[in-house]
Amino acid sequence: MGTAAFTYYIFSGMPPVEDLEEYSPSLSTKVFDRNNNLIYEFSVEKRQLVPLEEIPVDIQNAVIAMEDRDFFNHAGFSIKGIFRALISDIILGKPAQGGSTLTQQLSRSIFLSNEKKITRKIREIFLAVQIEHSFSKQEILQLYLNQIYLGEGSYGVKAAAKKYFDKELSDLTLGESAMLVGIIPLPNRYNPFNSPQLAKERRAVVLNAMKETGYITAKEAEDAAKEPIPQRKVYGSRPGLYFIEYVRRMLEPKYGTEMFWKGGLNIYTTIDINEEAAAERIMNAKLREYDIKIAKNLGIEVVDKDIAEEDTGEDDQQQNQDNQKKQNKYPELQGAFMLRDVKTGAIRVMAGGRDYEESRFNRVTQAKRQPGSSFKPYVWMAALEKGYTPASLIKDLEIVFYYNGREWKAFDDAKDQYSMQMASQSFMYGKSFDIWAPKNYGGKSSGIVTMRRGLELSKNLVAVNLINAVGIDKAIDVAKRAGIQSSLTNAPALALGVSEVTMQEHLDALSTFANGGIRTDDYAVEKVVDRNGKVLEQHIPHEEAEFSPQDSFLLINMMKGVVQRGTGGAARSLGRPIAGKTGTSQNHRDMWFIGMTPDVAAAAWMGYDDDTFQKTANWTGGGTVAPWWTAIMSEILKGQPVTDFAVPEGISFAFINPDSGKLATPSDRRKFLESFKKGTEPGSF
């Protein structure tokens, strides 16, 4: 190959050095919680850019001392280094290690491959000279310290400082700075996590080089060499991972994989990571307690993971967990918890299961389960819109439905329970007919109760009699307007929550009533900002008035009674107004509790992923889930002001007899202060 051809070959493979001015390295996308706490980073490479003035002088001096002592004097390459490389390549027959200036290393890492060929070395030198002509020494050093790979997926000294020492650059000691620089030649071999002794030896080499070049004294080098070696921290499953994945699924398709993973986006979310951590910790502890009780009832020996880990060292923890899995020959309970802002829809907590690393299935957003009696508020709202009041009397009597091939109908012409049962006999063996005879939990009925009392005690017969009176279509309409998106069965059993819904949509919908009838869809992202500070998107609130403030207040006021006098009594210990509803699906497969204050609404669910149910466990949402919902909310609401639901205009209050629903007499000792829309108050006896 002639000289001209060789020269053309060399220069044709070189990128324009001007590209360095526009160089944008891969940056991690950061996720922040509502209080601007960094809670997660999405990245292919962990990298954070930082100006030179924010990089400790010790790091700068250590790099110069170790990698390029003539940095401030050469024009981009070292004659001695080139000569040493040629001798090694020609005489020894192998590529030289080291010998490149910082500028050469920079040109290689950004523009060229790492293959050790003479042509690449020549291109590297030419590029280094061009870089030296185009940029100042300080700019080159800044680029180098932000670009260099330091192991463990960390690029640049800022990311490495966080990775190895969990510190900001400004907080690094001399010994820590020296250790980072010692990693540069062989990041996987010299990093302290993989080879602590080698890292210690490399640190000593760096400190000695700094001493030789006059950057530090012998005493400073001696003291720095005594600093402890960092150890890899063993983290448990970090909180909020279900929420993080929820955000990723939402934003990655919008911005594209390249931008999302490498573009350095800053995502500001609605989650409160401290509340999330508390919810996950309490939920997991309570579910583990239930698992242990169930196992003992089944005669299965259980090793409590937490107790085992307290009694053993780290080396034995994995063995304990493996032993536990072998002993736990029964399905593990699962749970989910979500908390949102009532007024804005901002998601504050999203615990989609017990352990994200074991199961990434999000039971808040992806699982559809029967809500059981927690669906009843939609039926009660349908009745309120039809003119019923909390004091209206509803049958708590058995009712039998039959399906004639087109629709469900009730035996509404029967004069008593016996004749109704007799009338149903003729349909029981017909191929074209289905019969459904719902029962109250426990099998007892009260005859006639007020609409309020029916909700407080979660009476099934009241619910099905009510939906039969107001119409199934009306109940479906209410649920859809409130926020339920899943399909709902057009059957009277809908009143008992047989149609499956997600926790997310169910909580959204019930929150509408706590918000005075105004529907606000939930959201997870406040804003997304690009690497240059440009706001790419920002949440814009959207509200829809779906129900009147008066009907919404009447329903919420009845739901407060669920906690004060009914099935949700566990939440009374919070000592503040809570509107709630328990739920238990068929065969106790799903247990729910949903509770609301004027500011936040939270839902909790417990069950088995495979629909297993405990035949011997007489479980209800009020008896199992409401207690740990309350434990979580006790921590989240700690220190928060106690507020009650505002009474809108058009609401009046009157004392009634809780049995008859009529106005109470002055001497009535059981009188109850009930709320009404003005003009609908009941008459006297």
XYZ file of C-alpha atoms in Angstrom, residues 10-685:
676
model
C -6.177 6.092 8.057
C -8.132 9.319 7.744
C -11.206 7.801 6.055
C -11.885 5.808 9.218
C -11.722 8.784 11.534
C -14.837 10.573 12.786
C -14.918 14.380 12.779
C -13.652 15.685 16.113
C -16.342 18.381 15.975
C -18.769 15.643 17.005
C -17.256 15.882 20.472
C -18.880 19.285 20.898
C -22.280 17.645 20.429
C -21.317 14.475 22.280
C -24.182 13.210 24.392
C -23.287 10.114 26.380
C -25.911 7.652 27.519
C -27.506 8.972 30.710
C -29.759 7.254 33.213
C -33.405 8.216 33.497
C -34.158 9.204 37.065
C -37.441 8.720 38.885
C -38.348 10.984 41.811
C -41.136 10.738 44.357
C -43.504 13.562 45.312
C -40.880 15.030 47.673
C -38.156 14.979 44.998
C -36.404 11.967 46.537
C -34.533 9.957 43.907
C -36.160 6.514 44.106
C -34.993 4.716 40.951
C -32.820 4.967 37.848
C -33.446 3.341 34.481
C -30.163 2.931 32.630
C -28.095 0.827 30.293
C -25.078 2.577 31.800
C -25.050 4.347 35.151
C -23.742 7.799 34.303
C -24.057 11.302 35.713
C -22.350 14.312 34.156
C -20.673 16.852 36.401
C -18.584 19.989 35.703
C -14.870 19.904 36.522
C -15.183 22.360 39.399
C -17.422 19.872 41.217
C -14.916 17.027 40.881
C -12.573 16.818 43.884
C -9.029 18.031 43.260
C -7.774 14.767 44.760
C -9.408 12.827 41.915
C -8.019 15.181 39.286
C -4.509 14.985 40.768
C -4.674 11.206 41.156
C -5.619 10.758 37.497
C -2.787 12.995 36.358
C -0.300 11.223 38.627
C -1.337 7.744 37.496
C -2.423 8.093 33.900
C -0.661 11.087 32.357
C 1.858 13.117 34.373
C 2.757 15.249 31.367
C -0.911 16.004 30.591
C -0.637 19.788 30.839
C 2.456 19.907 28.605
C 1.934 17.482 25.701
C 0.017 18.111 22.477
C -2.190 15.042 22.818
C 0.323 12.201 22.666
C 3.530 11.110 24.358
C 6.648 10.284 22.328
C 7.851 8.031 25.147
C 4.513 6.254 25.230
C 4.474 5.715 21.467
C 8.047 4.404 21.498
C 7.212 2.034 24.362
C 4.154 0.777 22.472
C 6.166 0.136 19.298
C 8.877 -1.756 21.183
C 6.246 -3.928 22.878
C 4.369 -4.563 19.647
C 7.365 -5.260 17.406
C 9.969 -6.811 19.697
C 7.783 -8.563 22.299
C 5.037 -9.427 19.820
C 2.150 -8.252 22.002
C 0.221 -4.995 22.378
C 1.459 -2.578 25.030
C -0.536 -1.932 28.157
C -0.854 1.782 29.057
C 1.267 4.414 27.403
C -1.722 6.402 26.152
C -2.312 9.955 27.270
C -5.619 10.993 28.803
C -6.529 12.596 25.475
C -5.795 9.363 23.615
C -7.873 7.384 26.084
C -10.716 9.861 25.622
C -10.591 9.633 21.817
C -10.521 5.848 22.003
C -13.424 5.525 24.445
C -15.686 7.895 22.533
C -14.793 7.379 18.881
C -12.817 4.164 18.395
C -13.007 0.484 19.207
C -10.748 -1.185 21.768
C -9.075 -3.537 19.290
C -5.282 -3.264 19.508
C -4.122 -2.579 15.950
C -1.492 -0.171 14.689
C -4.059 1.563 12.449
C -6.309 2.197 15.409
C -3.365 3.534 17.426
C -2.468 5.940 14.640
C -6.067 7.153 14.371
C -6.131 7.528 18.141
C -3.071 9.809 18.055
C -4.408 11.955 15.222
C -7.762 12.324 16.998
C -5.994 13.227 20.240
C -4.070 15.992 18.471
C -7.301 17.349 16.978
C -9.012 17.247 20.372
C -6.100 19.159 21.916
C -6.485 21.849 19.248
C -10.238 22.105 19.732
C -10.585 21.948 23.509
C -8.792 23.272 26.565
C -6.972 20.949 28.955
C -9.681 21.553 31.554
C -12.428 20.604 29.075
C -10.560 17.440 28.100
C -10.062 16.453 31.729
C -13.743 17.091 32.453
C -14.825 14.934 29.499
C -12.435 12.182 30.544
C -13.617 12.056 34.167
C -17.262 11.951 33.049
C -16.612 9.320 30.375
C -14.242 6.800 31.960
C -15.675 3.378 32.846
C -15.142 2.437 36.498
C -16.872 -0.928 36.764
C -20.247 -2.083 38.137
C -21.979 -0.383 35.200
C -20.737 3.040 36.344
C -19.446 5.589 33.852
C -17.835 8.726 35.195
C -16.582 9.503 38.683
C -19.905 10.789 40.021
C -21.776 7.551 39.303
C -18.860 5.512 40.629
C -18.721 7.496 43.877
C -22.376 6.729 44.450
C -21.952 3.083 43.519
C -18.948 2.219 45.658
C -19.246 4.634 48.576
C -22.870 5.813 48.418
C -21.541 9.372 48.556
C -21.619 12.564 46.579
C -18.318 13.536 44.971
C -17.800 16.432 47.358
C -17.846 14.032 50.319
C -15.113 11.657 49.094
C -11.980 11.256 51.186
C -8.463 11.141 49.763
C -8.388 7.349 50.123
C -11.722 6.967 48.337
C -10.603 9.254 45.522
C -7.407 7.244 45.117
C -9.330 3.981 45.081
C -11.606 5.189 42.274
C -8.615 6.170 40.135
C -6.953 2.846 40.852
C -9.878 1.077 39.195
C -9.334 2.705 35.777
C -6.945 0.205 34.064
C -8.980 -2.942 34.827
C -12.411 -1.997 36.235
C -13.718 -5.523 36.758
C -10.491 -6.739 38.359
C -9.579 -3.765 40.555
C -12.954 -2.722 41.911
C -13.313 -3.227 45.681
C -16.512 -5.240 45.436
C -14.891 -7.975 43.349
C -11.318 -7.874 44.690
C -10.972 -5.933 47.940
C -7.290 -6.869 48.435
C -6.319 -5.890 44.888
C -8.264 -2.647 45.264
C -6.361 -1.913 48.461
C -3.040 -2.557 46.715
C -4.035 -0.370 43.767
C -5.017 2.430 46.156
C -1.535 2.272 47.669
C 0.000 2.569 44.198
C -2.105 5.639 43.438
C -1.284 7.273 46.763
C 2.401 6.641 46.202
C 2.179 8.214 42.730
C 0.464 11.270 44.202
C 3.195 11.518 46.818
C 5.918 11.251 44.163
C 4.355 14.038 42.124
C 4.021 16.274 45.168
C 0.213 16.317 45.304
C 0.113 14.899 48.833
C 2.501 14.418 51.733
C 3.817 11.115 53.018
C 1.640 11.481 56.125
C -1.500 12.066 54.016
C -0.680 8.993 51.935
C -0.142 6.901 55.053
C -3.433 7.986 56.626
C -5.419 7.475 53.420
C -4.029 3.948 53.045
C -5.629 3.017 56.373
C -9.162 3.871 55.302
C -11.616 0.917 55.190
C -12.422 -0.855 51.938
C -16.096 -0.443 50.895
C -18.252 -3.550 50.813
C -21.148 -4.290 48.527
C -24.367 -3.475 50.334
C -27.002 -6.185 50.416
C -30.349 -4.549 49.841
C -33.708 -6.141 50.313
C -36.362 -5.579 47.710
C -36.553 -1.787 47.509
C -39.992 -0.233 48.005
C -42.114 1.010 45.129
C -41.019 -1.421 42.409
C -44.581 -2.200 41.321
C -45.177 1.522 40.909
C -41.860 1.986 39.069
C -42.825 -0.717 36.578
C -46.267 0.870 36.201
C -44.559 4.143 35.245
C -42.184 2.396 32.846
C -45.024 0.672 31.021
C -46.713 4.034 30.660
C -43.764 6.138 29.485
C -41.414 3.844 27.554
C -43.837 3.389 24.608
C -44.432 7.155 24.572
C -40.773 8.238 24.429
C -39.226 5.160 22.845
C -36.735 2.702 24.288
C -33.657 4.732 23.311
C -34.839 7.968 24.922
C -36.324 6.276 27.980
C -33.264 4.189 28.873
C -30.446 6.441 27.628
C -31.881 9.937 27.336
C -31.371 11.187 30.888
C -35.026 11.968 31.541
C -36.150 13.157 34.955
C -39.530 11.716 35.878
C -41.304 13.399 38.771
C -43.994 11.103 40.134
C -46.816 11.238 42.661
C -45.673 8.399 44.909
C -44.629 9.015 48.499
C -41.789 6.544 48.956
C -41.917 6.687 52.764
C -45.629 5.878 52.802
C -45.001 3.170 50.209
C -42.301 1.576 52.343
C -44.544 1.607 55.413
C -47.444 0.043 53.512
C -45.294 -2.740 52.079
C -43.663 -3.500 55.421
C -46.935 -3.706 57.365
C -48.837 -5.615 54.675
C -46.079 -8.205 54.308
C -45.826 -8.706 58.070
C -49.590 -9.203 58.469
C -49.843 -11.607 55.537
C -46.941 -13.610 56.924
C -48.778 -13.872 60.246
C -51.815 -15.303 58.439
C -49.614 -17.737 56.518
C -48.116 -19.029 59.755
C -51.557 -19.463 61.370
C -52.891 -21.313 58.331
C -49.838 -23.568 58.162
C -50.094 -24.454 61.842
C -53.759 -25.329 61.400
C -52.703 -27.632 58.562
C -49.932 -29.188 60.637
C -47.138 -27.679 58.533
C -43.898 -26.568 60.180
C -42.981 -23.004 59.278
C -39.724 -21.114 59.739
C -40.466 -17.415 60.164
C -38.012 -15.746 57.770
C -37.544 -12.599 59.849
C -36.803 -14.489 63.069
C -34.369 -16.767 61.252
C -32.491 -13.808 59.765
C -32.195 -12.117 63.155
C -30.607 -15.224 64.653
C -28.117 -15.902 61.850
C -25.490 -14.103 59.824
C -25.810 -13.021 56.202
C -24.154 -16.219 54.939
C -26.937 -18.329 56.450
C -29.890 -16.203 55.379
C -30.174 -17.711 51.895
C -30.088 -21.222 53.359
C -32.870 -20.285 55.787
C -34.984 -18.939 52.948
C -34.386 -22.096 50.895
C -35.385 -24.252 53.873
C -38.495 -22.163 54.401
C -39.598 -22.694 50.791
C -39.168 -26.442 51.216
C -41.243 -26.477 54.401
C -44.033 -24.173 53.212
C -45.969 -26.701 51.168
C -48.994 -24.544 50.850
C -49.944 -21.555 48.727
C -48.834 -18.182 50.037
C -51.353 -15.446 50.646
C -51.046 -12.419 48.436
C -52.098 -8.869 49.076
C -52.325 -5.473 47.461
C -52.684 -1.927 48.703
C -53.251 1.363 46.916
C -53.638 4.896 48.224
C -54.615 7.938 46.168
C -55.408 11.587 46.700
C -59.187 11.993 46.723
C -59.236 15.429 45.138
C -56.488 15.123 42.523
C -56.233 11.396 41.815
C -52.480 11.369 42.533
C -51.274 7.853 43.379
C -49.359 7.901 46.661
C -48.909 4.161 47.282
C -49.075 1.155 44.961
C -48.095 -2.134 46.569
C -48.940 -4.721 43.936
C -47.874 -7.776 45.908
C -45.622 -9.124 48.631
C -42.344 -9.318 46.700
C -41.744 -7.788 43.277
C -38.658 -9.939 42.662
C -40.678 -13.123 43.187
C -43.806 -12.027 41.313
C -43.971 -8.969 39.072
C -47.704 -9.365 38.549
C -49.288 -6.142 39.814
C -52.415 -7.023 41.764
C -53.462 -3.367 41.901
C -53.609 -2.790 38.157
C -53.525 -6.204 36.467
C -55.586 -8.537 38.650
C -59.353 -8.649 38.283
C -61.093 -9.941 41.380
C -64.624 -10.055 42.707
C -65.149 -7.007 44.949
C -67.861 -8.738 46.978
C -69.853 -6.430 49.209
C -67.453 -3.538 48.593
C -69.470 -3.092 45.379
C -72.650 -2.245 47.297
C -72.084 1.541 47.471
C -72.840 1.786 43.751
C -76.240 0.172 44.355
C -76.915 2.512 47.284
C -76.027 5.526 45.127
C -78.436 4.275 42.450
C -81.151 4.197 45.098
C -80.329 7.711 46.309
C -80.630 9.016 42.760
C -84.006 7.274 42.548
C -85.266 9.244 45.553
C -84.463 6.887 48.409
C -83.084 8.301 51.664
C -80.805 6.763 54.301
C -83.963 6.252 56.384
C -85.886 4.436 53.643
C -87.027 0.969 54.717
C -85.745 -1.923 52.632
C -86.658 -5.598 52.797
C -84.154 -7.786 54.548
C -86.147 -10.791 53.403
C -85.363 -13.759 51.210
C -85.947 -13.227 47.539
C -85.714 -15.839 44.781
C -84.715 -14.955 41.221
C -85.183 -17.011 38.100
C -83.622 -16.631 34.656
C -86.026 -17.248 31.827
C -83.438 -17.276 29.061
C -83.634 -13.522 28.472
C -83.473 -11.813 31.851
C -83.530 -12.342 35.586
C -86.842 -11.899 37.334
C -87.893 -12.112 40.963
C -90.907 -13.974 42.339
C -92.350 -10.648 43.373
C -95.986 -11.742 43.488
C -95.549 -14.152 46.381
C -97.351 -13.146 49.574
C -95.048 -14.915 51.986
C -91.764 -16.771 52.077
C -93.385 -20.209 52.030
C -95.456 -19.556 48.929
C -92.449 -18.002 47.196
C -90.417 -21.125 47.870
C -93.247 -23.293 46.600
C -93.542 -21.190 43.454
C -89.866 -21.675 42.696
C -90.155 -25.461 42.813
C -91.715 -25.673 39.366
C -88.632 -23.994 37.819
C -85.933 -25.916 39.575
C -85.812 -28.817 37.156
C -86.474 -26.929 33.945
C -83.616 -26.898 31.453
C -84.327 -23.341 30.358
C -84.375 -21.806 33.823
C -81.815 -20.917 36.474
C -82.751 -20.244 40.079
C -80.828 -18.017 42.458
C -81.722 -17.622 46.129
C -79.212 -15.315 47.876
C -78.630 -15.406 51.616
C -77.245 -13.047 54.225
C -73.864 -13.831 55.696
C -74.712 -16.081 58.656
C -78.113 -16.936 57.180
C -80.210 -14.587 59.350
C -82.484 -11.799 58.186
C -84.090 -8.909 60.056
C -87.275 -8.414 58.072
C -87.139 -4.679 57.380
C -84.172 -2.307 57.942
C -83.271 1.218 56.981
C -81.077 1.663 53.957
C -78.333 2.949 56.256
C -78.444 -0.114 58.506
C -78.432 -2.431 55.511
C -75.140 -0.892 54.340
C -73.544 -0.737 57.785
C -74.154 -4.441 58.367
C -73.546 -5.313 54.693
C -76.862 -7.143 54.351
C -76.910 -9.195 51.144
C -80.686 -9.482 51.042
C -81.054 -5.721 51.378
C -78.639 -5.282 48.464
C -80.444 -7.650 46.108
C -83.886 -6.324 47.067
C -82.588 -2.810 46.463
C -81.066 -3.554 43.053
C -84.274 -5.323 42.109
C -86.213 -2.185 43.027
C -84.012 0.432 41.357
C -82.968 -1.655 38.363
C -79.755 -3.442 37.454
C -79.175 -1.069 34.537
C -79.287 1.881 36.916
C -76.671 0.305 39.209
C -74.420 -0.394 36.221
C -74.824 3.197 35.043
C -73.768 4.529 38.447
C -70.701 2.266 38.603
C -69.593 3.289 35.107
C -70.045 6.994 35.793
C -68.077 6.641 39.006
C -65.123 5.080 37.191
C -65.613 1.315 36.781
C -64.355 0.330 33.330
C -64.664 -3.462 33.441
C -67.754 -5.146 32.039
C -70.509 -5.731 34.602
C -72.951 -8.603 34.541
C -76.600 -7.697 34.036
C -77.865 -9.844 36.881
C -79.138 -9.214 40.410
C -76.005 -10.893 41.787
C -74.151 -7.777 40.641
C -75.276 -6.196 43.918
C -73.072 -8.699 45.769
C -70.000 -7.896 43.693
C -69.750 -10.929 41.429
C -68.332 -8.962 38.470
C -64.558 -8.794 38.556
C -62.803 -5.421 38.706
C -59.258 -4.180 39.287
C -58.366 -2.554 42.575
C -57.284 0.566 40.720
C -60.607 1.204 38.994
C -62.600 0.242 42.093
C -60.711 2.700 44.299
C -60.927 5.403 41.635
C -64.668 4.968 41.419
C -65.388 4.983 45.155
C -63.159 8.047 45.516
C -65.633 9.908 43.322
C -68.181 9.834 46.142
C -65.633 11.065 48.697
C -64.869 13.936 46.320
C -68.421 15.256 46.360
C -69.411 13.398 43.198
C -66.533 14.770 41.125
C -64.612 12.121 39.244
C -60.842 12.526 38.887
C -58.915 9.800 37.110
C -55.801 8.753 38.958
C -52.343 9.608 37.662
C -48.748 8.703 38.489
C -46.567 11.318 36.774
C -46.479 15.009 37.617
C -44.018 15.936 34.874
C -41.215 14.629 32.657
C -38.146 16.801 32.054
C -35.412 16.116 29.494
C -31.651 16.257 30.124
C -31.592 19.964 29.252
C -34.366 20.940 31.639
C -37.124 21.171 29.042
C -40.530 20.040 30.339
C -41.779 17.340 27.962
C -45.095 16.743 29.683
C -46.944 17.919 32.749
C -50.070 16.589 34.366
C -53.176 18.610 33.604
C -56.030 17.993 36.070
C -59.332 16.862 34.607
C -62.569 16.679 36.545
C -66.073 15.501 35.733
C -69.078 16.174 37.974
C -70.887 12.822 37.837
C -73.064 12.902 40.961
C -74.675 15.619 43.012
C -72.772 16.768 46.115
C -75.899 16.013 48.171
C -76.252 12.370 47.063
C -72.514 11.868 47.434
C -72.586 13.197 50.986
C -75.525 10.972 51.951
C -73.670 7.906 50.673
C -70.398 8.862 52.371
C -72.268 9.558 55.598
C -73.738 6.051 55.480
C -70.302 4.604 54.710
C -68.954 6.349 57.809
C -71.477 4.253 59.717
C -69.845 1.089 58.313
C -66.799 2.001 60.417
C -68.625 3.519 63.374
C -71.240 0.791 63.900
C -70.789 -1.874 61.248
C -68.497 -4.390 59.581
C -65.541 -2.002 59.246
C -65.186 -1.407 62.964
C -61.450 -2.177 62.931
C -60.808 1.266 61.400
C -62.466 3.026 64.370
C -59.143 2.933 66.188
C -57.818 5.625 63.842
C -59.886 8.113 65.802
C -60.964 10.109 62.764
C -63.910 10.112 60.323
C -63.489 7.213 57.879
C -66.011 6.252 55.201
C -65.455 2.608 54.423
C -66.784 -0.627 53.001
C -65.790 -4.214 53.585
C -65.994 -6.894 50.926
C -65.893 -10.681 50.881
C -66.404 -12.605 47.654
C -67.876 -16.055 47.151
C -66.263 -18.785 49.268
C -64.121 -16.118 50.947
C -61.713 -16.038 47.997
C -61.311 -12.262 48.077
C -61.240 -10.066 51.158
C -61.406 -6.285 50.799
C -61.488 -3.111 52.771
C -61.724 0.329 51.189
C -61.671 3.409 53.357
C -61.648 7.135 52.688
C -61.004 10.409 54.458
C -61.819 13.761 52.836
C -58.233 13.781 51.519
C -57.121 10.237 50.736
C -58.682 6.937 49.740
C -57.059 3.541 50.201
C -57.933 -0.004 49.186
C -56.568 -3.274 50.570
C -57.098 -6.805 49.227
C -56.045 -10.234 50.407
C -56.423 -13.618 48.748
C -54.672 -16.283 46.688
C -53.489 -15.840 43.123
C -54.855 -19.237 42.107
C -58.288 -18.620 43.701
C -57.561 -21.077 46.505
C -59.733 -20.570 49.561
C -59.468 -21.873 53.085
C -62.460 -24.116 53.699
C -61.985 -23.974 57.452
C -61.396 -20.206 57.590
C -64.543 -18.178 58.119
C -62.854 -15.069 56.775
C -64.354 -11.683 55.954
C -62.868 -8.449 54.703
C -63.798 -6.734 57.944
C -62.152 -9.385 60.095
C -58.933 -9.920 58.130
C -58.074 -7.025 55.810
C -59.543 -4.061 57.683
C -57.103 -4.551 60.607
C -53.952 -4.315 58.470
C -55.493 -1.559 56.329
C -55.910 0.288 59.627
C -52.328 -0.455 60.707
C -51.001 1.007 57.464
C -53.223 4.076 57.610
C -52.304 4.653 61.237
C -48.722 5.211 60.148
C -49.561 7.178 57.000
C -52.061 9.488 58.718
C -49.892 10.036 61.776
C -49.607 13.760 62.395
C -52.166 14.639 59.728
C -55.017 16.949 60.764
C -58.322 15.278 61.586
C -60.986 16.513 59.170
C -64.535 15.473 58.413
C -66.390 15.396 55.115
C -67.829 18.820 54.314
C -71.616 19.152 54.403
C -72.836 20.670 51.120
C -75.717 23.091 50.788
C -79.110 21.458 50.558
C -78.484 18.947 53.378
C -80.506 18.871 56.568
C -80.302 16.711 59.672
C -83.106 15.169 61.698
C -83.349 12.709 64.572
C -84.994 9.473 63.518
C -85.850 6.173 65.096
C -83.236 3.744 63.663
C -85.769 0.920 63.420
C -88.761 2.651 61.859
C -86.940 5.329 59.886
C -89.514 7.843 61.136
C -88.841 11.046 63.031
C -87.916 10.227 66.598
C -90.057 11.333 69.503
C -88.458 13.555 72.152
C -88.427 10.633 74.587
C -86.822 8.164 72.146
C -83.574 7.024 73.774
C -82.317 5.360 70.590
C -82.794 8.327 68.322
C -80.184 8.794 65.639
C -79.157 11.979 63.825
C -79.602 11.242 60.134
C -78.818 13.340 57.065
C -81.277 14.095 54.271
C -81.623 16.193 51.200
C -83.792 19.100 52.241
C -87.432 18.291 51.706
C -86.993 14.504 51.987
C -87.047 14.231 55.777
C -89.445 11.515 57.004
C -92.722 12.201 58.735
C -93.494 11.436 62.337
C -95.162 8.286 63.665
